[in-house]
């Protein structure tokens, strides 16, 4: 079951405020303006560096109701309002049948702001609880089912990309989880193509700090929907990585930014992977002896 809402061409209050209506409740303080500009700057850097934008395309924005996806939507709408993002945006929430999910919050929020959107109900929660034993963490299977449905919706809506709200801290946590528990160096990429090869997955917030997104969400007064409605939380491994990174940042401020930049500054010849660098062909060249 789906519900689609198309935005009016020119909402009345847009021209009055000089900004998209989503910023109607935003503070007018210098501190908030600095925060907003920093998030916009980080988002634009990711969009440009990873070649995410092709003018005229249509993006499906995954909106869960959490701080990150709200922030993603607001920042992309801000860029589009400024004429810096020449793509069509469609917000999408997938109601997965979680107990006590407040179905009214997102439709009322999006309709009230004239944001084009699609709301779809798919009871993946029952599938997860049927397949997993009681007490298990649902997040991994739930996420895979959600992603599959979002791919389908993106195709139905003629979108070229699924856009997600993962940020800097998500990518770093994934990197350390893979290193400590998977024995590989891999993070959460800013841009990838799905296995079928017909859709891109974009993460424009990959340089944005979670702390900044939390402050942004608080200031914008987004109607947050908690992520623990089903009673299941993400695994202990990710929580441990988050705690480790928080401790590192507390001891050495600025390290998270250094680490996320390091993921884009790799010297293959100084790693240990012969698939990335041909160590076997390295040889010394004879040096002429001084006469």
Coordinates of C-alpha atoms in Angstrom, one line a residue:
X1 CA 0.0 0.0 0.0
X2 CA 1.4 3.3 -1.0
X3 CA 0.6 7.0 -0.7
X4 CA 2.2 9.6 -2.9
X5 CA 2.1 13.4 -2.3
X6 CA 3.3 15.8 -5.0
X7 CA 4.7 19.1 -3.9
X8 CA 3.0 22.3 -5.1
X9 CA 5.2 24.1 -7.7
X10 CA 5.8 27.2 -5.6
X11 CA 4.8 27.0 -1.9
X12 CA 3.5 30.4 -0.7
X13 CA 5.9 30.7 2.2
X14 CA 9.1 29.9 0.3
X15 CA 9.5 33.4 -1.2
X16 CA 8.5 35.0 2.0
X17 CA 11.2 33.3 4.1
X18 CA 14.0 33.3 1.5
X19 CA 14.6 29.6 2.3
X20 CA 12.8 26.3 2.0
X21 CA 9.9 25.9 4.4
X22 CA 11.7 23.1 6.2
X23 CA 13.8 25.9 7.8
X24 CA 10.8 27.8 9.2
X25 CA 11.6 26.8 12.8
X26 CA 15.4 27.1 12.4
X27 CA 17.1 29.5 14.8
X28 CA 18.4 32.8 13.5
X29 CA 21.5 32.6 15.6
X30 CA 25.1 33.0 14.5
X31 CA 25.9 29.6 16.0
X32 CA 23.2 27.8 14.0
X33 CA 24.3 29.6 10.8
X34 CA 27.8 28.4 11.3
X35 CA 26.6 24.8 11.9
X36 CA 24.3 24.9 8.8
X37 CA 27.1 26.3 6.6
X38 CA 29.6 23.6 7.9
X39 CA 27.1 20.8 7.1
X40 CA 26.4 22.3 3.7
X41 CA 30.1 22.7 2.9
X42 CA 30.8 19.0 3.9
X43 CA 27.8 17.8 1.9
X44 CA 28.8 19.8 -1.2
X45 CA 32.4 18.4 -0.9
X46 CA 31.1 14.9 -1.0
X47 CA 28.7 15.5 -3.9
X48 CA 31.5 17.1 -6.0
X49 CA 34.4 14.8 -5.0
X50 CA 32.5 11.6 -5.7
X51 CA 30.7 12.8 -8.8
X52 CA 27.3 12.2 -7.4
X53 CA 25.3 14.7 -9.3
X54 CA 24.0 14.3 -12.9
X55 CA 21.6 17.2 -13.8
X56 CA 18.1 16.1 -14.5
X57 CA 18.2 12.9 -12.5
X58 CA 15.7 11.9 -9.8
X59 CA 16.8 10.8 -6.3
X60 CA 14.9 8.7 -3.8
X61 CA 15.7 10.1 -0.3
X62 CA 15.3 7.3 2.3
X63 CA 13.6 9.0 5.3
X64 CA 13.4 6.9 8.5
X65 CA 12.4 9.6 10.9
X66 CA 15.7 9.7 12.6
X67 CA 18.0 12.7 13.0
X68 CA 20.3 11.7 10.1
X69 CA 17.7 11.2 7.4
X70 CA 15.9 14.4 8.4
X71 CA 19.2 16.2 8.2
X72 CA 19.9 14.7 4.8
X73 CA 16.6 15.8 3.5
X74 CA 16.9 19.3 4.8
X75 CA 20.5 19.8 3.5
X76 CA 19.6 18.5 0.0
X77 CA 16.5 20.7 -0.1
X78 CA 18.6 23.7 1.0
X79 CA 21.1 23.0 -1.8
X80 CA 18.3 22.6 -4.4
X81 CA 16.6 25.8 -3.2
X82 CA 19.9 27.6 -3.7
X83 CA 20.2 26.2 -7.3
X84 CA 23.2 24.1 -6.4
X85 CA 21.5 20.7 -6.8
X86 CA 19.9 20.2 -10.2
X87 CA 18.1 17.0 -9.5
X88 CA 14.5 16.0 -8.5
X89 CA 14.1 14.8 -5.0
X90 CA 11.5 12.3 -3.7
X91 CA 11.4 11.6 0.0
X92 CA 10.3 8.0 0.9
X93 CA 9.4 6.4 4.2
X94 CA 9.0 2.6 4.4
X95 CA 6.7 1.6 7.2
X96 CA 8.0 -1.9 8.1
X97 CA 5.2 -2.8 10.5
X98 CA 7.2 -2.2 13.7
X99 CA 5.0 -2.2 16.8
X100 CA 3.8 1.2 17.8
X101 CA 5.2 2.9 14.7
X102 CA 3.6 6.4 14.6
X103 CA 2.2 6.4 11.1
X104 CA 1.0 10.0 11.1
X105 CA 4.3 11.8 11.9
X106 CA 6.1 11.7 8.6
X107 CA 3.1 12.2 6.3
X108 CA 2.0 15.2 8.3
X109 CA 5.5 16.6 8.4
X110 CA 6.1 16.2 4.6
X111 CA 2.6 17.3 3.5
X112 CA 2.8 20.4 5.8
X113 CA 6.0 21.5 4.1
X114 CA 4.9 20.7 0.5
X115 CA 7.7 18.1 0.1
X116 CA 7.1 15.5 -2.6
X117 CA 7.1 12.1 -1.0
X118 CA 5.9 8.5 -1.0
X119 CA 4.9 6.5 2.0
X120 CA 4.7 2.7 1.7
X121 CA 3.7 0.0 4.0
X122 CA 5.5 -3.4 3.9
X123 CA 5.3 -5.7 6.9
X124 CA 9.0 -6.8 7.0
X125 CA 8.9 -6.9 10.8
X126 CA 6.8 -10.1 10.8
X127 CA 9.3 -11.7 8.4
X128 CA 12.2 -10.8 10.6
X129 CA 10.6 -12.1 13.8
X130 CA 9.6 -15.3 12.1
X131 CA 13.1 -16.0 10.8
X132 CA 15.1 -15.0 13.8
X133 CA 15.0 -16.6 17.3
X134 CA 13.7 -14.6 20.2
X135 CA 16.2 -12.2 21.7
X136 CA 18.3 -11.9 18.5
X137 CA 19.2 -8.6 17.0
X138 CA 16.9 -7.7 14.2
X139 CA 18.9 -4.9 12.6
X140 CA 20.9 -6.7 10.0
X141 CA 18.0 -8.7 8.4
X142 CA 15.6 -5.7 8.8
X143 CA 18.1 -3.5 7.0
X144 CA 18.5 -5.9 4.1
X145 CA 14.8 -6.2 3.6
X146 CA 14.4 -2.4 3.8
X147 CA 17.1 -1.9 1.2
X148 CA 15.5 -4.3 -1.2
X149 CA 12.1 -2.5 -0.9
X150 CA 13.8 0.9 -1.4
X151 CA 15.5 -0.4 -4.6
X152 CA 12.1 -1.5 -5.9
X153 CA 10.5 1.8 -5.1
X154 CA 13.3 3.7 -6.7
X155 CA 12.8 1.8 -9.9
X156 CA 9.0 2.3 -9.8
X157 CA 9.5 6.0 -9.3
X158 CA 12.1 6.3 -12.1
X159 CA 14.9 7.3 -9.8
X160 CA 18.5 6.8 -10.6
X161 CA 19.8 6.8 -7.1
X162 CA 18.9 5.8 -3.5
X163 CA 20.2 8.4 -1.2
X164 CA 21.0 7.5 2.5
X165 CA 21.8 9.5 5.6
X166 CA 25.0 7.6 6.7
X167 CA 27.6 10.0 8.1
X168 CA 31.3 10.2 8.9
X169 CA 30.9 8.3 12.2
X170 CA 29.0 5.5 10.6
X171 CA 31.7 5.0 8.0
X172 CA 34.5 5.0 10.6
X173 CA 32.6 2.6 12.8
X174 CA 32.2 0.2 9.9
X175 CA 35.9 0.5 9.0
X176 CA 37.0 -0.5 12.5
X177 CA 34.4 -3.3 12.7
X178 CA 35.7 -4.7 9.4
X179 CA 39.3 -4.4 10.6
X180 CA 38.8 -5.9 14.1
X181 CA 36.2 -8.5 13.3
X182 CA 36.4 -9.2 9.5
X183 CA 40.2 -8.9 8.9
X184 CA 39.8 -6.5 6.0
X185 CA 40.1 -2.8 5.4
X186 CA 36.7 -1.6 4.2
X187 CA 34.5 1.3 5.2
X188 CA 31.1 2.6 4.2
X189 CA 31.5 4.1 0.7
X190 CA 30.2 7.5 -0.4
X191 CA 29.0 6.1 -3.7
X192 CA 28.4 2.6 -5.1
X193 CA 26.3 0.8 -7.7
X194 CA 24.0 -2.0 -6.6
X195 CA 24.5 -5.6 -7.6
X196 CA 22.0 -5.3 -10.5
X197 CA 23.9 -2.4 -11.9
X198 CA 20.8 -0.2 -12.4
X199 CA 20.9 2.1 -9.3
X200 CA 23.5 4.1 -7.4
X201 CA 23.6 4.3 -3.6
X202 CA 24.8 7.8 -2.5
X203 CA 25.8 9.0 1.0
X204 CA 26.2 12.8 0.7
X205 CA 26.7 13.1 4.5
X206 CA 29.9 11.0 4.5
X207 CA 32.0 14.0 5.7
X208 CA 29.4 15.2 8.2
X209 CA 29.9 14.6 11.9
X210 CA 27.2 12.8 13.9
X211 CA 27.5 15.4 16.6
X212 CA 26.8 18.2 14.1
X213 CA 23.8 16.3 12.8
X214 CA 22.4 15.9 16.3
X215 CA 22.8 19.6 17.0
X216 CA 21.2 20.4 13.6
X217 CA 18.3 18.1 14.4
X218 CA 17.7 19.6 17.8
X219 CA 17.8 23.1 16.5
X220 CA 15.4 22.3 13.6
X221 CA 13.0 20.6 15.9
X222 CA 12.5 17.6 13.7
X223 CA 9.7 15.2 14.9
X224 CA 12.1 12.3 15.7
X225 CA 10.8 8.7 15.5
X226 CA 12.9 6.4 17.7
X227 CA 14.8 3.5 16.1
X228 CA 14.1 1.0 18.9
X229 CA 10.4 0.5 18.4
X230 CA 10.9 -3.2 17.8
X231 CA 12.9 -3.6 21.0
X232 CA 16.1 -4.6 19.0
X233 CA 19.2 -2.6 19.0
X234 CA 22.3 -2.7 16.8
X235 CA 25.0 -5.2 17.8
X236 CA 27.5 -4.8 20.6
X237 CA 30.3 -4.6 18.1
X238 CA 29.2 -1.4 16.6
X239 CA 28.5 0.1 20.0
X240 CA 32.0 -0.8 21.1
X241 CA 33.5 0.9 18.0
X242 CA 31.4 4.0 18.7
X243 CA 32.7 4.1 22.3
X244 CA 36.3 3.7 21.1
X245 CA 36.0 6.5 18.6
X246 CA 34.3 8.7 21.2
X247 CA 37.2 8.1 23.6
X248 CA 39.8 8.8 20.9
X249 CA 38.1 12.0 19.9
X250 CA 37.9 13.1 23.6
X251 CA 41.6 12.5 24.1
X252 CA 42.7 13.9 20.8
X253 CA 40.1 16.3 19.4
X254 CA 39.9 16.3 15.6
X255 CA 41.0 12.7 15.1
X256 CA 37.7 11.6 13.5
X257 CA 38.1 14.2 10.7
X258 CA 41.7 13.0 10.2
X259 CA 40.6 9.4 10.0
X260 CA 37.8 10.0 7.5
X261 CA 40.3 11.9 5.3
X262 CA 42.8 9.0 5.7
X263 CA 40.3 6.7 4.1
X264 CA 40.6 8.8 0.9
X265 CA 44.4 9.0 1.1
X266 CA 45.6 5.4 0.6
X267 CA 49.1 4.5 -0.4
X268 CA 48.8 1.0 -1.8
X269 CA 52.5 0.3 -1.9
X270 CA 52.7 0.8 1.9
X271 CA 49.9 -1.7 2.6
X272 CA 50.1 -5.5 2.5
X273 CA 47.7 -6.4 -0.3
X274 CA 49.4 -7.8 -3.5
X275 CA 46.1 -7.5 -5.3
X276 CA 46.4 -3.7 -5.1
X277 CA 50.2 -3.4 -5.6
X278 CA 52.6 -5.7 -7.5
X279 CA 55.1 -6.3 -4.8
X280 CA 56.5 -9.4 -6.6
X281 CA 57.8 -7.3 -9.5
X282 CA 59.8 -4.9 -7.2
X283 CA 63.5 -5.2 -7.8
X284 CA 66.5 -3.2 -7.1
X285 CA 68.4 -1.6 -9.9
X286 CA 72.2 -1.7 -10.1
X287 CA 73.9 1.5 -9.2
X288 CA 77.0 2.6 -10.9
X289 CA 80.0 2.6 -8.6
X290 CA 81.9 5.8 -8.3
X291 CA 85.1 5.6 -10.2

